[in-house]
Tab-separated table of C-alpha atoms in Angstrom:
chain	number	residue	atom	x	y	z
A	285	UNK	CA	60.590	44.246	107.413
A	286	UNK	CA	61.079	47.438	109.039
A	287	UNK	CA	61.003	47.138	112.902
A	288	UNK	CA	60.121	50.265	114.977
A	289	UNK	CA	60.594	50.314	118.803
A	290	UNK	CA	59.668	52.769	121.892
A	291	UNK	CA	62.228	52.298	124.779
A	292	UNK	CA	60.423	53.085	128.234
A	293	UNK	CA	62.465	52.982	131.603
A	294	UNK	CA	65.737	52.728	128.662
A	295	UNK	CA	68.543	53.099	131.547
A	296	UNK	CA	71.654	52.699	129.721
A	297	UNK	CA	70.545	51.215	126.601
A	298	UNK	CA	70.889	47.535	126.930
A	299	UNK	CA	67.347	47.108	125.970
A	300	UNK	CA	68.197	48.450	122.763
A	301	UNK	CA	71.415	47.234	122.023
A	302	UNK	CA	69.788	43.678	122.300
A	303	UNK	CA	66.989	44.585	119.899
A	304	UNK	CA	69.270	46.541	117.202
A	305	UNK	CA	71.131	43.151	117.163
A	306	UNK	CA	68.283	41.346	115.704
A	307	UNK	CA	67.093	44.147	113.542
A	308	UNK	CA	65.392	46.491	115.374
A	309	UNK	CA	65.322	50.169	115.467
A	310	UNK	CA	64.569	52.158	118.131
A	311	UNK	CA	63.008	55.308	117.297
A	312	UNK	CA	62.349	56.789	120.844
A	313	UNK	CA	63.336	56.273	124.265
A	314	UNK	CA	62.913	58.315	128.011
A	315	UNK	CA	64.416	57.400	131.151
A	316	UNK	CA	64.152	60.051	134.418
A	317	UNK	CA	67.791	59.149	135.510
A	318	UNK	CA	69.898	61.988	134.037
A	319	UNK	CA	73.676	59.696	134.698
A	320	UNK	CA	72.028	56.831	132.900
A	321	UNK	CA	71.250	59.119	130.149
A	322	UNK	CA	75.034	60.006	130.225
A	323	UNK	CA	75.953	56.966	129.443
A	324	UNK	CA	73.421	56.035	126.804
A	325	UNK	CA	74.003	59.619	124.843
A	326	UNK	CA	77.928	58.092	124.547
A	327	UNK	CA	77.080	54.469	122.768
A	328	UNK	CA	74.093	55.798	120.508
A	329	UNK	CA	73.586	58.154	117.480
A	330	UNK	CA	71.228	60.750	119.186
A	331	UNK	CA	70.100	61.831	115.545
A	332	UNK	CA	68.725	58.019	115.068
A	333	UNK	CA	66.386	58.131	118.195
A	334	UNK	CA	64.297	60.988	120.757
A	335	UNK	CA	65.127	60.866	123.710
A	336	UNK	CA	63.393	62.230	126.896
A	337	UNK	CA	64.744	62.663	129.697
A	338	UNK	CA	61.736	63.002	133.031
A	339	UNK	CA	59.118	61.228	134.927
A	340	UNK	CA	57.415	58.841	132.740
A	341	UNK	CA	54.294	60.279	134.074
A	342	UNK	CA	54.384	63.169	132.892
A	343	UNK	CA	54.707	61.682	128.582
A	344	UNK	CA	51.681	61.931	126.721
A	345	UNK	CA	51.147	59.375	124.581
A	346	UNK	CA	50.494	61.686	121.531
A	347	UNK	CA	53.730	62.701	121.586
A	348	UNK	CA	55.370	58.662	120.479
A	349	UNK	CA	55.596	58.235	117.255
A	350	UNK	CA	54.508	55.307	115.578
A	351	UNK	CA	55.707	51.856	117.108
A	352	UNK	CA	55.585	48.368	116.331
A	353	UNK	CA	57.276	47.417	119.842
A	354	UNK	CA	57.225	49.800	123.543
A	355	UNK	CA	59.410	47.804	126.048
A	356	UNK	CA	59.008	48.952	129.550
A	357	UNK	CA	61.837	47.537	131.937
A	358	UNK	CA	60.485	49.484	134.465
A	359	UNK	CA	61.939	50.054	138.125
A	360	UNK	CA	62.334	46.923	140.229
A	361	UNK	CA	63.189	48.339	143.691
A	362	UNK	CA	59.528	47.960	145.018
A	363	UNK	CA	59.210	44.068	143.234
A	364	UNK	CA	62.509	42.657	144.342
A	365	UNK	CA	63.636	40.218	146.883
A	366	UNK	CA	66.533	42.664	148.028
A	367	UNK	CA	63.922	45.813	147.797
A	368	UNK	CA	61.084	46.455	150.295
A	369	UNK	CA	58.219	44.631	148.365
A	370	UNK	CA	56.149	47.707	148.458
A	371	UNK	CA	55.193	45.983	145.355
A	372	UNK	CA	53.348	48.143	142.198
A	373	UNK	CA	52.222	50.730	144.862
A	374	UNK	CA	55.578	51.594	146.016
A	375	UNK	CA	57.202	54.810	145.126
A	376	UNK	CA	59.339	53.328	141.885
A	377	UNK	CA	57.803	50.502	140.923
A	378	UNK	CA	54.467	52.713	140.334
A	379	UNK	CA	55.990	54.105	137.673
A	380	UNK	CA	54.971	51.227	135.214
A	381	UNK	CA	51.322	52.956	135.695
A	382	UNK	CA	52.863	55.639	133.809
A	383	UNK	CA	53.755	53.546	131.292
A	384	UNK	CA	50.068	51.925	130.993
A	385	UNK	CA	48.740	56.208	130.793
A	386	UNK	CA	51.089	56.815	127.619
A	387	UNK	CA	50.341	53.521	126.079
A	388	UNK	CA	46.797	54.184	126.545
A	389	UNK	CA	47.148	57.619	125.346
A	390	UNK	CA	48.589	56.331	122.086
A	391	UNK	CA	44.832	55.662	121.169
A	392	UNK	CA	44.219	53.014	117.986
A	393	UNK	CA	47.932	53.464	117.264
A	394	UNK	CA	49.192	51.680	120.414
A	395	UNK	CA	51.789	49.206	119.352
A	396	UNK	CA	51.028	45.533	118.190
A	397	UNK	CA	53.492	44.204	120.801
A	398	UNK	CA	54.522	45.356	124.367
A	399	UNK	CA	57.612	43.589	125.789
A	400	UNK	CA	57.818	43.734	129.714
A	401	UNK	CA	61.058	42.808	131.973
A	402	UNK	CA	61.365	42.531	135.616
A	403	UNK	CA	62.747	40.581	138.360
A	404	UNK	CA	61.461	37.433	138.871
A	405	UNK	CA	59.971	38.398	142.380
A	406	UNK	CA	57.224	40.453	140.296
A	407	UNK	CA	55.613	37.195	140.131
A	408	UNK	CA	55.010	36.928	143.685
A	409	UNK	CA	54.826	40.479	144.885
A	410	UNK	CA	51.844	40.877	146.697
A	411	UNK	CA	50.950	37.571	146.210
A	412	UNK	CA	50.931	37.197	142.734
A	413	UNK	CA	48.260	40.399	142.841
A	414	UNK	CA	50.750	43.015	141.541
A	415	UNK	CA	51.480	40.603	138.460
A	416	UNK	CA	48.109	40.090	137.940
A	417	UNK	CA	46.649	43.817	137.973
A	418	UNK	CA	49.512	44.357	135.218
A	419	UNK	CA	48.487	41.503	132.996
A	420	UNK	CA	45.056	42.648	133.360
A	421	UNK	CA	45.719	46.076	132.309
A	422	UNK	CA	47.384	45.097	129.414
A	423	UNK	CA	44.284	43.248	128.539
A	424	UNK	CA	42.298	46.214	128.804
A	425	UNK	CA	44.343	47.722	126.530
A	426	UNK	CA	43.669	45.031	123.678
A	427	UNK	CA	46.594	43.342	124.146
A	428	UNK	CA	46.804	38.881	125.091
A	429	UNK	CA	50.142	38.452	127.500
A	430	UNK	CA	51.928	35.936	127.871
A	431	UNK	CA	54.790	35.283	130.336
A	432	UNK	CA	58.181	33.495	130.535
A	433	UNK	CA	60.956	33.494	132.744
A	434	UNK	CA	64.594	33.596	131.676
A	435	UNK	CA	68.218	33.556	133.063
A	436	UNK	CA	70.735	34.733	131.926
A	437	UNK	CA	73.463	32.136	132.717
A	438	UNK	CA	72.226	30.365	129.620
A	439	UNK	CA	73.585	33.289	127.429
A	440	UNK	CA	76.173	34.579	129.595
A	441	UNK	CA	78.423	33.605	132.835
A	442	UNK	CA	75.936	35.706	135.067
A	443	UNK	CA	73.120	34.275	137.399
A	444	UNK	CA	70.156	37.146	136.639
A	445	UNK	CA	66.630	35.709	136.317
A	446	UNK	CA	64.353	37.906	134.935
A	447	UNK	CA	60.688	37.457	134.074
A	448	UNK	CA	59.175	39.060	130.703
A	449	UNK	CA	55.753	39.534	129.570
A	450	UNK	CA	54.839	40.132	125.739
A	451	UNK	CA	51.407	41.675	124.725
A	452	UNK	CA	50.415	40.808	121.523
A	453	UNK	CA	47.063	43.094	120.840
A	454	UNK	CA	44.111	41.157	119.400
A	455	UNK	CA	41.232	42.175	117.654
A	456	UNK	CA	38.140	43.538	119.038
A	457	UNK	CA	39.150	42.982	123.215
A	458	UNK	CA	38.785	39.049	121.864
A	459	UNK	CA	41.205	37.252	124.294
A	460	UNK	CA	42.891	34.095	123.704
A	461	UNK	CA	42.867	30.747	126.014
A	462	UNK	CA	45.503	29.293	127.289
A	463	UNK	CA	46.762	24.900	125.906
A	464	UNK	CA	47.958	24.233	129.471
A	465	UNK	CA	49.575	21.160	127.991
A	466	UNK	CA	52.402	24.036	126.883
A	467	UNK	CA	52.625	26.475	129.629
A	468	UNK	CA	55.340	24.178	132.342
A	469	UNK	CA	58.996	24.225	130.571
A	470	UNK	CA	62.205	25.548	131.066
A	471	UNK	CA	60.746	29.081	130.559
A	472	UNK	CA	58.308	28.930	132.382
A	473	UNK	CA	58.715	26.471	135.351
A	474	UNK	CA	56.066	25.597	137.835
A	475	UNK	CA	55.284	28.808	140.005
A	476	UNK	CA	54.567	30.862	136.873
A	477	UNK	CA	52.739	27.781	135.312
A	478	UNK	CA	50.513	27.586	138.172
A	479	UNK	CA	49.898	31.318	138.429
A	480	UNK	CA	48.779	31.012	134.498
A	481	UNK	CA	46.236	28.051	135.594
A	482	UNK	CA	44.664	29.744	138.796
A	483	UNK	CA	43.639	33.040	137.089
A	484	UNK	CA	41.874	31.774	133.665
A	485	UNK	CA	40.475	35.614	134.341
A	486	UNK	CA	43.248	36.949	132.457
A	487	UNK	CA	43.499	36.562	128.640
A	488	UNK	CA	46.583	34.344	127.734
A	489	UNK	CA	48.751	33.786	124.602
A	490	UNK	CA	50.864	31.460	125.102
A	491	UNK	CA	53.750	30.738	122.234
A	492	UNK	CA	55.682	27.650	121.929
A	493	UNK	CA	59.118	28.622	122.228
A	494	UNK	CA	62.471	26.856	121.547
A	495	UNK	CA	65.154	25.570	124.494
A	496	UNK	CA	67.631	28.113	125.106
A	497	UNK	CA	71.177	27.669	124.669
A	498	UNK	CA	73.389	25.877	126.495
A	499	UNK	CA	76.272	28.397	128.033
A	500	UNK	CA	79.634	28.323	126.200
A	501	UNK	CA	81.772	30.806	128.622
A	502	UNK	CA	82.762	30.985	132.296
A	503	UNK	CA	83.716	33.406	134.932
A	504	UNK	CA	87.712	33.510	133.676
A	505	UNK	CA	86.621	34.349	130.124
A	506	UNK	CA	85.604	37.986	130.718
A	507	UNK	CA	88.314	38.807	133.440
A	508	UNK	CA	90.074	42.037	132.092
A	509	UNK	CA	94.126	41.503	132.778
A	510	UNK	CA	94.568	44.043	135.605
A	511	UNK	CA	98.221	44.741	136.461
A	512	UNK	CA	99.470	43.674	139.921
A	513	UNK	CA	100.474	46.845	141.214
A	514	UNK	CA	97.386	48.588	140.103
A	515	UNK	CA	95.369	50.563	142.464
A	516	UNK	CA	92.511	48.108	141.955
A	517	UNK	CA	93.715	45.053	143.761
A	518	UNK	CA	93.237	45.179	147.225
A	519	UNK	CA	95.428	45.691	150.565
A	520	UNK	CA	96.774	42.516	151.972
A	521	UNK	CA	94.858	43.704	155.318
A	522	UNK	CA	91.707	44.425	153.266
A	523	UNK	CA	92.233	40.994	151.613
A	524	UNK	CA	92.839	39.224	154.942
A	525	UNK	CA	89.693	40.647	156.543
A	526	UNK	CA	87.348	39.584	153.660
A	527	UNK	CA	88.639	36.087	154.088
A	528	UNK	CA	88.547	36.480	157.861
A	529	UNK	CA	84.678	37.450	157.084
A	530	UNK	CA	84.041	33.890	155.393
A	531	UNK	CA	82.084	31.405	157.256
A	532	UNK	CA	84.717	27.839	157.679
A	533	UNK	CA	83.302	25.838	154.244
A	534	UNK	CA	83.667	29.148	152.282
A	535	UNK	CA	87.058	29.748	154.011
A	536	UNK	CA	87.813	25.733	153.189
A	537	UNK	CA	86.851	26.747	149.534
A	538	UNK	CA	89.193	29.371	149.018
A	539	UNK	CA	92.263	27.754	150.679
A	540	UNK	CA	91.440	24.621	148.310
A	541	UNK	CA	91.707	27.329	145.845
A	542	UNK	CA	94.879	28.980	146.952
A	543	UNK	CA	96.580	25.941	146.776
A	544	UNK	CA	95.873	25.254	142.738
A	545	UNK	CA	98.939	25.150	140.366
A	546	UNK	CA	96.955	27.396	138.489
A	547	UNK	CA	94.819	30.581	139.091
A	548	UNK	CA	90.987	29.991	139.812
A	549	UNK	CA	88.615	33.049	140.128
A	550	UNK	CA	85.018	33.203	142.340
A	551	UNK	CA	82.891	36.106	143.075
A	552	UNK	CA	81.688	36.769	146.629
A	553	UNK	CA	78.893	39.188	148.098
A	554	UNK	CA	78.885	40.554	151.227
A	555	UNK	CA	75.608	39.115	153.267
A	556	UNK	CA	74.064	40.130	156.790
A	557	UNK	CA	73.903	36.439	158.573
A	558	UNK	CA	72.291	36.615	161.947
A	559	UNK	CA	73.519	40.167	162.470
A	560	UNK	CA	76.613	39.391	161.005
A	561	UNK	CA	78.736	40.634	157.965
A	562	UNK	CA	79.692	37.259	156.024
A	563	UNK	CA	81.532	37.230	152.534
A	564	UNK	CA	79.858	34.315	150.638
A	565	UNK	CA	82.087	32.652	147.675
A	566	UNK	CA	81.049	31.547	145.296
A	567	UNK	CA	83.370	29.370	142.630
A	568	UNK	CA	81.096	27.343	139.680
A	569	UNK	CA	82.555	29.689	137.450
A	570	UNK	CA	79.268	31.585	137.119
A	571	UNK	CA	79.178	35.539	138.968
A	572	UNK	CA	76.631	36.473	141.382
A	573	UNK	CA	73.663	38.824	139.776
A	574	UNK	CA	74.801	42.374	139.026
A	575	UNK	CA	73.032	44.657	141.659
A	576	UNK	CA	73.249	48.402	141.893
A	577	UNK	CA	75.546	49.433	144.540
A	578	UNK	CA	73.685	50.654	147.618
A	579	UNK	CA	75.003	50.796	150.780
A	580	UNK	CA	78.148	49.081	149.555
A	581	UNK	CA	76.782	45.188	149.886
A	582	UNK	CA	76.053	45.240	145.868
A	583	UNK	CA	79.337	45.580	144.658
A	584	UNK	CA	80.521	42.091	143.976
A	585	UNK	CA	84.492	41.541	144.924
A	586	UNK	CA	86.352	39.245	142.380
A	587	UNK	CA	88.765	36.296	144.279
A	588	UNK	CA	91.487	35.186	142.395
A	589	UNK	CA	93.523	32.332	143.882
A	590	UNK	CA	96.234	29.845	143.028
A	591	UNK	CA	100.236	29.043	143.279
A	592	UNK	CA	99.973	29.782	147.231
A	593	UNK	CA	98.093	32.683	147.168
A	594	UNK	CA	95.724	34.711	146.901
A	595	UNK	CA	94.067	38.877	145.464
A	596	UNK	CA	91.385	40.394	145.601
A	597	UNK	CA	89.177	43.236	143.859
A	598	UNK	CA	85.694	44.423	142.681
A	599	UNK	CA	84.822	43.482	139.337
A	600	UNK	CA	85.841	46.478	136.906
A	601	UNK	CA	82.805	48.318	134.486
A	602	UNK	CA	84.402	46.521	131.853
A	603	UNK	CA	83.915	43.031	133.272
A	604	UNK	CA	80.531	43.786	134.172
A	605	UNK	CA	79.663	45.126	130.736
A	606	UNK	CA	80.635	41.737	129.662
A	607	UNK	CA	78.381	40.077	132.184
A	608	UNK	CA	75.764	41.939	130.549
A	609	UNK	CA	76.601	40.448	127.186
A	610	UNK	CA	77.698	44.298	126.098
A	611	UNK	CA	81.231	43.338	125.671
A	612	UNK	CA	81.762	46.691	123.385
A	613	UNK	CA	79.689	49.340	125.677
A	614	UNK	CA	81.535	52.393	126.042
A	615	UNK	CA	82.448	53.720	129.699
A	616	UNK	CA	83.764	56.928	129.990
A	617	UNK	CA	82.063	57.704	133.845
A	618	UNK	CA	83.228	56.803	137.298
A	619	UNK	CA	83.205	53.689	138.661
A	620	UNK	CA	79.929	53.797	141.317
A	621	UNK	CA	77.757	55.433	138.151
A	622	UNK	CA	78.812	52.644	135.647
A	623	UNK	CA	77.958	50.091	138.461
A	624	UNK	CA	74.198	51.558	138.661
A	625	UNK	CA	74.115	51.612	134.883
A	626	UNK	CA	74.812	47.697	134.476
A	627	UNK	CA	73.179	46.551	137.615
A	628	UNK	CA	69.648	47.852	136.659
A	629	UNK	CA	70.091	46.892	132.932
A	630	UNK	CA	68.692	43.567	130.894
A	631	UNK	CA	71.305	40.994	129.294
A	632	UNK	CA	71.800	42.098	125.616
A	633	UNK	CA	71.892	38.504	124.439
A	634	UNK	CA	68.527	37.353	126.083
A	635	UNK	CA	66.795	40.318	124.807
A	636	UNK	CA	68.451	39.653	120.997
A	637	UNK	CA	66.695	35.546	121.597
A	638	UNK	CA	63.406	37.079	122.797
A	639	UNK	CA	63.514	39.469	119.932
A	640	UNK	CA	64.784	36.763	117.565
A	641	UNK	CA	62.203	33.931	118.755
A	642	UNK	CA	59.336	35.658	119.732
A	643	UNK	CA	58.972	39.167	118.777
A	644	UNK	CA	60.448	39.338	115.309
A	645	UNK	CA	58.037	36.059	113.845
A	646	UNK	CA	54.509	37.442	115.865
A	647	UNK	CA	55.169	40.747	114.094
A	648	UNK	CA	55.923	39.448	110.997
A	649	UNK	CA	52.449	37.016	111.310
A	650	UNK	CA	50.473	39.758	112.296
A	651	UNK	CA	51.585	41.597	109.095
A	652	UNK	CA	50.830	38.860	106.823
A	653	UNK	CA	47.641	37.891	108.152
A	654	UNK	CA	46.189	40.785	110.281
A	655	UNK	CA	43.654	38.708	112.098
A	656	UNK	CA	45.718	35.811	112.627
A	657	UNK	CA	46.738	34.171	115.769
A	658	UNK	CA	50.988	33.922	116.435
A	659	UNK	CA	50.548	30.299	117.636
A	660	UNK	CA	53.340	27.778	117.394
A	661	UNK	CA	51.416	24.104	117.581
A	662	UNK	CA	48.933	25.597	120.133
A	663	UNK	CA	45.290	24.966	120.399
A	664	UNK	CA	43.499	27.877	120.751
A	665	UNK	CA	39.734	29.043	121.098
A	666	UNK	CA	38.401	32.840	121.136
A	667	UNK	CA	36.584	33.733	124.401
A	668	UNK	CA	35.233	37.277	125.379
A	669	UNK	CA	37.557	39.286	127.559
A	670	UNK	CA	36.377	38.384	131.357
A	671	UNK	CA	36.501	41.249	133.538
A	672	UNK	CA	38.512	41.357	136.312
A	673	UNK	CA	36.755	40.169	139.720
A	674	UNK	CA	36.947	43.402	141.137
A	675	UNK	CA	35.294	44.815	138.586
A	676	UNK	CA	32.351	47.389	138.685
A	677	UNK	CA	30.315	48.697	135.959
């Protein structure tokens, strides 16, 4: 089965990487970031894929070829919990509009699926609203959504939650409704199982998925061996003050760890606390989210302790590639621009699993039996697309 994808908002390729792993092809892709696009040109075969590089606004939708798949991991900065919450209306975030035009613009050959991914404080942006206007619009573009949230600790030793959206389009602006006795699991926990009962406005597919895996690595397995007297480790006055920084359990934590027979590694972000810089460590073997690094506070420091001592560092490119699940990603660009790249990029391995157990078995139903429903043991019923309750005619 030959599997086409469009790569909105494609940053560094992750997006990609995850769905070539489970047999995907992606025939075009655009970002506006032109250092992102750097980095992407170096791991992938430009011959295999267009790429444009500008304002997603500005795409017409003529101009994508033909699609089974457009992903749209489009900006978060307006949605998150670190950003300003300026929600879809804010200067970034808005761009996902954009993405709704060109979709729109693709006319009857718009896609059969749409794969969304965002921070898990889309949910609640606006109160819920922001989430909601983008479901909706997808259903007034044919397609049923449904909605799941996943992090990526189960696939890797990284704590990133992320929430994704599939469209599936349906026949004739028919919507599907929702078997609530399915929509509360692991992927989709209370919060976004409540938001899917309290707006029966919106037209719902929801698929039975499988448990994700159980994680298998840890913090230590993706440390790159950095040679003590490399410029990378840290001043002993640098190291001091970071410690001096720690509040007295975190400062408890890392002595316990200093005194090991053995090295132990934690990660620790810098964190405004009542007007005060702390350093916050954290040692379950699992490393903070990867965040872009603005202003400094992003960039997550590595501690490494044991035998009576103690060094410390920022995580290197590489490590964070590996957080990512991209263990083989080339870097061949400073250190601050490879820290953007990976901190705004999905988790290869949980897009390869969405591809694998969602994506890849609705396409291939829709292909056998066009009219068909995806379902996986869910009761379902037709019901005329509602409008929204804003609507006018």
């Amino acid at each position: 089965m030959q599997l086409r994808a469009a790569e909105f908002f494609a940053g560094i390729g992750l997006m990609r990487m995850g769905l070539e792993r489970a047999g995907w092809s992606t025939v075009w892709a655009n970002d506006i970031d032109e250092k992102k696009w750097e980095m992407y040109r170096a791991n992938f075969n430009e011959g295999s894929c267009e790429f444009v590089l500008g304002d997603v606004h500005n795409i017409d939708g003529k101009d994508i070829p033909d699609i089974d798949l457009a992903t749209a991991s489009f900006p978060c900065n307006d949605l998150s919990l670190a950003g300003a919450r300026h929600g879809l209306a804010g200067t970034q975030s808005s761009a996902f509009w954009g993405f709704i035009d060109t979709i729109k613009g693709m006319g009857r050959r718009r896609p059969p699926l749409v794969l969304l991914e965002n921070v898990a404080g889309f949910l609640t942006s606006n109160d819920g609203n922001d989430f909601r206007d983008a479901l909706l619009a997808l259903n007034e573009l044919g397609y049923a959504v449904d909605a799941f949230l996943i992090d990526a600790v189960r696939f890797v030793p990284q704590s990133r939650q992320r929430l994704f959206v599939v469209g599936t389009k349906v026949k004739n602006d028919c919507l599907r409704e929702v078997s609530p006795m399915l929509m509360q699991s692991d992927l989709r926990p209370p919060a976004l199982a409540d938001f899917i009962f309290m707006n029966p406005e919106i037209g719902w597919a929801i698929r039975d998925l499988p448990s994700l895996p159980s994680p298998s690595i840890k913090l230590q397995h993706i440390i790159e061996d950095v040679p003590l007297n490399s410029e990378l480790w840290w001043s002993k006055e640098r190291c001091d003050y970071l410690l001096n920084q720690m509040s007295e359990k975190h400062r408890a934590e890392a002595e316990r760890m200093m005194a090991g027979a053995k090295w132990s590694y934690g990660t620790v972000f810098r964190r405004v606390r009542n007007g005060r810089s702390m350093g916050e460590l954290r040692t379950d073997g699992i490393a903070g989210c990867l965040r872009t690094p603005r202003g400094g506070s992003g960039r997550q420091i590595l501690f490494c302790a044991g035998k009576g001592t103690y060094r410390v560092r920022l995580l290197t490119p590489r490590e964070c590639a590996r957080l990512m699940g991209a263990d083989s990603y080339k870097i061949h660009v400073p250190l601050n621009q490879a820290l953007f790249g990976f901190g705004d990029a999905v988790c290869v391995p949980v897009i390869q699993w969405i591809a694998e157990n969602y994506l890849n078995p609705t396409l291939q139903a829709l292909r056998d039996l066009p009219l068909a429903l995806p379902q996986s043991r869910v009761n379902v019923t037709y019901k005329e697309q509602r409008k929204p309750k804003n609507h006018k005619a």
